[in-house]
Amino acid sequence: MSTSNKRLLVVVTGGIAAYKAPEIVRRARSRGAEVRVVMTPAACEFITPLTLQAVSGNPVHTELFDAAAEAAMGHIELARWADEVLVAPASADFLARLAHGLAGDLASTLCLATAAPLTVAPAMNRLMWDNAATRANVALLAARGVRMIGPEAGEQACGEVGPGRMSEPEAIVGALFDALPAGGLVGLRVLITAGPTQEPIDPVRFITNRSSGKMGYAVATAAAAAGARVTLVSGPTALAAPAGVDVRRVTTAAEMYEAVMAEVAAHDIFIASAAVADYRPEAPATQKMKKAGAALTLTLAPTQDILRAVAAREVPPFTVGFAAETEHVLENARSKLTGKSLDMIAANEVGAGMGFDSDENELHVIWQDGDTLLGRASKNSIARRLVELIAARYRAVRG
Ligand code: CTP
């Protein structure tokens, strides 16, 4: 875990997720950061300035025209003081203000007046997140270099389920403090597969698996943060497209194969994190199958191995596979590394709350003449370390 003495300005805007702000401040301070907090008037409806004053150890600023606060540390001084600015939670309204350069209150004025890097952790109802206005604001901010952390998909305070929940404080602070050496993948194009595939049995039924896509999406986010141009070929997931990543959505293994083969020549690195179905129903019924009393036998046909096909190309990209194993993790992964002619393989033991459909993971990463263990941590943190390793190995073997 890295520590720092950076000066972090945390801007808290209005939303239920404001209750997580004190935990962010506490964790940032435990990493050695000096923290000052600014709240919007709406944020003060959800949590009191006194709480954030207590955890940050500094007075909390809320008003643009507060003579006493301006005398102690004026808003321009505060904007200059920060090494980094984090907006968490960032409401839809605040993202819109940022995108349009509004400066009607202290929080937005500071974001406009600072030269420090800006990171936002959005939190809002899933429909607000998916709204075209928010999508456009997020794209504009990402294009200007604003870094996004989350949001995550899941159950929301409003009772709905979908993308819009603020990332957990641990993930946000990890992203701020465990940053990659800037630009490890600058100038490179990275193609990533993620999620499960669905193989139709008939028009209403399919075979799939428990993959959530979280690991692949986290790898895509980390690769983009490291400066790569990222294309993500995703099976069906509940996850929002990571900012700045070109997402192609597919359903079946055959569609994923086609999408990858159409893209691969234009990419330098291929990372296969998808849980592609190894088999599909050989002859999906065109009409809904009716139940009959007797047992039903489905004939399954093998799908194409996308990873193997990419690695077997005449000029393959730097190719990274994943291996989910329930036993003999290292031996099985090593034999996949050589069997499929990969440059690297990331193996994990599935089960015990890790791997499929969980928020944490542990990976054993193996290449021709070395290996390293990325110990149990959040998928976001593991993804950043994996991307760092891929960047280092790529530079070592491809220059
Ligand atoms: N993979 C792929 N296309 C497939 C199947 C798998 O690209 N049709 C990729 C996965 O994305 C992953 C790796 O291959 O990177 C997994 O390797 P694989 O040997 O298929 O693993 P398992 O399916 O777990 O194999 P086994 O059943 O032999 O353990």
mmCIF file of C-alpha atoms in Angstrom, residues 82-284:
data_model
loop_
_atom_site.group_PDB
_atom_site.id
_atom_site.type_symbol
_atom_site.label_atom_id
_atom_site.label_comp_id
_atom_site.label_asym_id
_atom_site.label_seq_id
_atom_site.Cartn_x
_atom_site.Cartn_y
_atom_site.Cartn_z
ATOM 1 C CA ALA A 82 -4.697 21.120 -3.715
ATOM 2 C CA ASP A 83 -2.404 18.572 -5.393
ATOM 3 C CA GLU A 84 -5.485 16.672 -6.427
ATOM 4 C CA VAL A 85 -9.240 17.277 -6.353
ATOM 5 C CA LEU A 86 -11.749 14.480 -5.774
ATOM 6 C CA VAL A 87 -15.491 14.983 -6.190
ATOM 7 C CA ALA A 88 -17.274 12.203 -4.261
ATOM 8 C CA PRO A 89 -20.109 11.723 -4.613
ATOM 9 C CA ALA A 90 -20.478 13.608 -7.881
ATOM 10 C CA SER A 91 -24.188 14.186 -8.559
ATOM 11 C CA ALA A 92 -25.674 14.420 -12.059
ATOM 12 C CA ASP A 93 -26.188 18.123 -11.436
ATOM 13 C CA PHE A 94 -22.573 18.659 -10.461
ATOM 14 C CA LEU A 95 -21.255 16.744 -13.494
ATOM 15 C CA ALA A 96 -23.408 19.000 -15.670
ATOM 16 C CA ARG A 97 -21.985 22.107 -13.982
ATOM 17 C CA LEU A 98 -18.438 20.826 -14.421
ATOM 18 C CA ALA A 99 -19.040 19.964 -18.058
ATOM 19 C CA HIS A 100 -20.342 23.454 -18.747
ATOM 20 C CA GLY A 101 -17.814 25.354 -16.663
ATOM 21 C CA LEU A 102 -20.398 26.863 -14.305
ATOM 22 C CA ALA A 103 -19.095 28.525 -11.181
ATOM 23 C CA GLY A 104 -22.147 29.510 -9.173
ATOM 24 C CA ASP A 105 -21.003 28.062 -5.874
ATOM 25 C CA LEU A 106 -17.798 27.371 -3.986
ATOM 26 C CA ALA A 107 -17.449 23.718 -5.069
ATOM 27 C CA SER A 108 -17.790 24.347 -8.803
ATOM 28 C CA THR A 109 -15.665 27.514 -8.627
ATOM 29 C CA LEU A 110 -12.845 25.515 -7.040
ATOM 30 C CA CYS A 111 -12.999 22.835 -9.736
ATOM 31 C CA LEU A 112 -12.785 25.546 -12.378
ATOM 32 C CA ALA A 113 -10.024 27.469 -10.624
ATOM 33 C CA THR A 114 -7.678 24.596 -9.871
ATOM 34 C CA ALA A 115 -4.820 23.335 -12.000
ATOM 35 C CA ALA A 116 -4.749 20.074 -10.021
ATOM 36 C CA PRO A 117 -5.928 16.799 -11.609
ATOM 37 C CA LEU A 118 -9.641 16.249 -11.119
ATOM 38 C CA THR A 119 -11.197 12.870 -10.279
ATOM 39 C CA VAL A 120 -14.929 12.318 -9.945
ATOM 40 C CA ALA A 121 -16.853 9.431 -8.385
ATOM 41 C CA PRO A 122 -20.391 9.725 -9.773
ATOM 42 C CA ALA A 123 -23.433 8.571 -7.826
ATOM 43 C CA MET A 124 -26.996 8.830 -9.018
ATOM 44 C CA ASN A 125 -30.125 6.941 -9.989
ATOM 45 C CA ARG A 126 -29.438 4.542 -12.877
ATOM 46 C CA LEU A 127 -31.799 6.354 -15.253
ATOM 47 C CA MET A 128 -30.066 9.659 -14.547
ATOM 48 C CA TRP A 129 -26.710 7.975 -15.255
ATOM 49 C CA ASP A 130 -28.029 6.498 -18.505
ATOM 50 C CA ASN A 131 -29.689 9.731 -19.608
ATOM 51 C CA ALA A 132 -28.258 11.124 -22.830
ATOM 52 C CA ALA A 133 -27.474 14.448 -21.130
ATOM 53 C CA THR A 134 -25.371 12.744 -18.444
ATOM 54 C CA ARG A 135 -23.686 10.479 -21.023
ATOM 55 C CA ALA A 136 -22.698 13.564 -23.030
ATOM 56 C CA ASN A 137 -21.434 15.408 -19.936
ATOM 57 C CA VAL A 138 -19.383 12.395 -18.852
ATOM 58 C CA ALA A 139 -17.892 11.998 -22.333
ATOM 59 C CA LEU A 140 -17.000 15.691 -22.415
ATOM 60 C CA LEU A 141 -15.327 15.516 -19.006
ATOM 61 C CA ALA A 142 -13.426 12.331 -19.910
ATOM 62 C CA ALA A 143 -12.217 13.943 -23.144
ATOM 63 C CA ARG A 144 -10.881 16.855 -21.068
ATOM 64 C CA GLY A 145 -8.897 14.475 -18.897
ATOM 65 C CA VAL A 146 -11.212 14.275 -15.896
ATOM 66 C CA ARG A 147 -10.810 10.874 -14.344
ATOM 67 C CA MET A 148 -13.902 8.816 -13.501
ATOM 68 C CA ILE A 149 -14.063 6.214 -10.784
ATOM 69 C CA GLY A 150 -17.239 4.118 -11.087
ATOM 70 C CA PRO A 151 -20.120 4.217 -10.786
ATOM 71 C CA GLU A 152 -20.776 0.586 -9.973
ATOM 72 C CA ALA A 153 -23.838 -1.437 -10.804
ATOM 73 C CA GLY A 154 -25.933 -2.749 -7.962
ATOM 74 C CA GLU A 155 -28.801 -2.056 -5.663
ATOM 75 C CA GLN A 156 -29.469 1.645 -5.297
ATOM 76 C CA ALA A 157 -30.773 3.736 -2.404
ATOM 77 C CA CYS A 158 -33.924 4.395 -4.443
ATOM 78 C CA GLY A 159 -34.589 0.636 -4.583
ATOM 79 C CA GLU A 160 -33.712 0.251 -8.256
ATOM 80 C CA VAL A 161 -30.929 -1.963 -9.555
ATOM 81 C CA GLY A 162 -28.397 -0.839 -12.154
ATOM 82 C CA PRO A 163 -25.350 1.353 -12.718
ATOM 83 C CA GLY A 164 -25.111 4.525 -10.642
ATOM 84 C CA ARG A 165 -23.945 3.467 -7.194
ATOM 85 C CA MET A 166 -20.813 5.267 -6.017
ATOM 86 C CA SER A 167 -17.708 3.081 -5.848
ATOM 87 C CA GLU A 168 -16.714 2.004 -2.363
ATOM 88 C CA PRO A 169 -14.374 4.331 -0.412
ATOM 89 C CA GLU A 170 -11.626 1.681 -0.510
ATOM 90 C CA ALA A 171 -11.755 1.555 -4.315
ATOM 91 C CA ILE A 172 -11.818 5.341 -4.651
ATOM 92 C CA VAL A 173 -8.881 5.888 -2.319
ATOM 93 C CA GLY A 174 -7.031 2.963 -3.949
ATOM 94 C CA ALA A 175 -7.498 4.543 -7.367
ATOM 95 C CA LEU A 176 -6.129 7.860 -6.096
ATOM 96 C CA PHE A 177 -3.143 6.482 -4.241
ATOM 97 C CA ASP A 178 -2.166 3.347 -6.170
ATOM 98 C CA ALA A 179 -2.076 5.168 -9.503
ATOM 99 C CA LEU A 180 -0.025 3.654 -12.264
ATOM 100 C CA PRO A 181 3.195 5.260 -13.238
ATOM 101 C CA ALA A 182 1.490 7.685 -15.626
ATOM 102 C CA GLY A 183 1.075 6.532 -19.165
ATOM 103 C CA GLY A 184 2.481 2.971 -19.056
ATOM 104 C CA LEU A 185 0.340 2.167 -22.124
ATOM 105 C CA VAL A 186 0.404 5.527 -23.916
ATOM 106 C CA GLY A 187 0.306 5.072 -27.685
ATOM 107 C CA LEU A 188 -0.923 1.455 -27.472
ATOM 108 C CA ARG A 189 -4.281 -0.023 -28.439
ATOM 109 C CA VAL A 190 -5.706 -2.668 -26.145
ATOM 110 C CA LEU A 191 -8.528 -5.091 -27.012
ATOM 111 C CA ILE A 192 -10.290 -6.751 -24.082
ATOM 112 C CA THR A 193 -13.084 -9.335 -23.846
ATOM 113 C CA ALA A 194 -15.303 -9.385 -20.766
ATOM 114 C CA GLY A 195 -18.393 -10.948 -19.244
ATOM 115 C CA PRO A 196 -20.214 -14.163 -20.011
ATOM 116 C CA THR A 197 -21.726 -15.223 -23.321
ATOM 117 C CA GLN A 198 -25.274 -16.486 -23.800
ATOM 118 C CA GLU A 199 -25.876 -19.462 -26.081
ATOM 119 C CA PRO A 200 -29.498 -19.810 -27.204
ATOM 120 C CA ILE A 201 -31.428 -23.021 -26.715
ATOM 121 C CA ASP A 202 -34.596 -21.543 -28.229
ATOM 122 C CA PRO A 203 -35.912 -17.955 -28.583
ATOM 123 C CA VAL A 204 -36.455 -17.582 -24.823
ATOM 124 C CA ARG A 205 -33.791 -19.784 -23.217
ATOM 125 C CA PHE A 206 -30.024 -19.808 -23.172
ATOM 126 C CA ILE A 207 -26.960 -21.325 -21.507
ATOM 127 C CA THR A 208 -24.670 -18.923 -19.666
ATOM 128 C CA ASN A 209 -22.374 -18.699 -16.617
ATOM 129 C CA ARG A 210 -21.876 -16.633 -13.468
ATOM 130 C CA SER A 211 -19.353 -14.158 -14.871
ATOM 131 C CA SER A 212 -20.316 -10.556 -13.966
ATOM 132 C CA GLY A 213 -17.762 -8.904 -16.263
ATOM 133 C CA LYS A 214 -16.389 -6.879 -13.327
ATOM 134 C CA MET A 215 -12.786 -8.030 -13.801
ATOM 135 C CA GLY A 216 -12.706 -7.260 -17.539
ATOM 136 C CA TYR A 217 -14.350 -3.868 -17.036
ATOM 137 C CA ALA A 218 -11.853 -3.059 -14.272
ATOM 138 C CA VAL A 219 -8.986 -4.050 -16.602
ATOM 139 C CA ALA A 220 -10.459 -1.833 -19.352
ATOM 140 C CA THR A 221 -10.701 1.095 -16.916
ATOM 141 C CA ALA A 222 -7.134 0.552 -15.710
ATOM 142 C CA ALA A 223 -5.763 0.244 -19.252
ATOM 143 C CA ALA A 224 -7.499 3.484 -20.262
ATOM 144 C CA ALA A 225 -6.118 5.188 -17.135
ATOM 145 C CA ALA A 226 -2.639 4.008 -18.164
ATOM 146 C CA GLY A 227 -3.047 5.866 -21.449
ATOM 147 C CA ALA A 228 -4.169 3.089 -23.830
ATOM 148 C CA ARG A 229 -6.934 3.380 -26.398
ATOM 149 C CA VAL A 230 -9.217 0.581 -25.302
ATOM 150 C CA THR A 231 -11.817 -1.491 -27.152
ATOM 151 C CA LEU A 232 -13.948 -3.695 -24.902
ATOM 152 C CA VAL A 233 -15.919 -6.538 -26.476
ATOM 153 C CA SER A 234 -18.474 -7.334 -23.813
ATOM 154 C CA GLY A 235 -20.953 -10.131 -23.350
ATOM 155 C CA PRO A 236 -24.232 -9.321 -21.555
ATOM 156 C CA THR A 237 -23.484 -7.564 -18.231
ATOM 157 C CA ALA A 238 -25.202 -5.053 -15.960
ATOM 158 C CA LEU A 239 -22.146 -2.783 -16.007
ATOM 159 C CA ALA A 240 -21.927 0.738 -17.407
ATOM 160 C CA ALA A 241 -19.397 1.402 -20.151
ATOM 161 C CA PRO A 242 -16.162 2.657 -18.564
ATOM 162 C CA ALA A 243 -15.550 6.288 -19.524
ATOM 163 C CA GLY A 244 -13.353 6.733 -22.566
ATOM 164 C CA VAL A 245 -13.581 3.037 -23.559
ATOM 165 C CA ASP A 246 -15.086 1.925 -26.877
ATOM 166 C CA VAL A 247 -17.549 -0.851 -25.943
ATOM 167 C CA ARG A 248 -18.906 -3.393 -28.447
ATOM 168 C CA ARG A 249 -21.742 -5.442 -27.011
ATOM 169 C CA VAL A 250 -22.246 -9.025 -28.142
ATOM 170 C CA THR A 251 -24.323 -11.957 -26.918
ATOM 171 C CA THR A 252 -22.959 -15.298 -28.146
ATOM 172 C CA ALA A 253 -19.456 -16.788 -28.333
ATOM 173 C CA ALA A 254 -19.707 -16.704 -32.127
ATOM 174 C CA GLU A 255 -20.498 -12.969 -32.079
ATOM 175 C CA MET A 256 -17.636 -12.344 -29.660
ATOM 176 C CA TYR A 257 -15.306 -14.263 -31.975
ATOM 177 C CA GLU A 258 -16.415 -12.182 -34.977
ATOM 178 C CA ALA A 259 -16.087 -8.876 -33.089
ATOM 179 C CA VAL A 260 -12.601 -9.750 -31.823
ATOM 180 C CA MET A 261 -11.363 -10.969 -35.205
ATOM 181 C CA ALA A 262 -12.635 -7.786 -36.869
ATOM 182 C CA GLU A 263 -10.700 -5.649 -34.374
ATOM 183 C CA VAL A 264 -7.577 -7.554 -33.442
ATOM 184 C CA ALA A 265 -5.289 -6.461 -36.285
ATOM 185 C CA ALA A 266 -5.574 -2.845 -35.133
ATOM 186 C CA HIS A 267 -4.534 -3.649 -31.560
ATOM 187 C CA ASP A 268 -1.177 -4.150 -29.838
ATOM 188 C CA ILE A 269 -2.409 -6.066 -26.803
ATOM 189 C CA PHE A 270 -5.263 -8.588 -26.405
ATOM 190 C CA ILE A 271 -6.606 -9.470 -22.958
ATOM 191 C CA ALA A 272 -9.158 -12.310 -22.869
ATOM 192 C CA SER A 273 -11.005 -11.955 -19.593
ATOM 193 C CA ALA A 274 -14.399 -13.123 -20.886
ATOM 194 C CA ALA A 275 -15.905 -16.355 -19.629
ATOM 195 C CA VAL A 276 -16.732 -17.567 -23.122
ATOM 196 C CA ALA A 277 -19.026 -20.590 -23.303
ATOM 197 C CA ASP A 278 -17.013 -23.603 -24.431
ATOM 198 C CA TYR A 279 -20.149 -25.219 -25.840
ATOM 199 C CA ARG A 280 -23.372 -24.025 -27.447
ATOM 200 C CA PRO A 281 -26.589 -25.879 -28.267
ATOM 201 C CA GLU A 282 -25.855 -27.369 -31.684
ATOM 202 C CA ALA A 283 -29.227 -26.564 -33.236
ATOM 203 C CA PRO A 284 -31.160 -23.880 -31.319
#
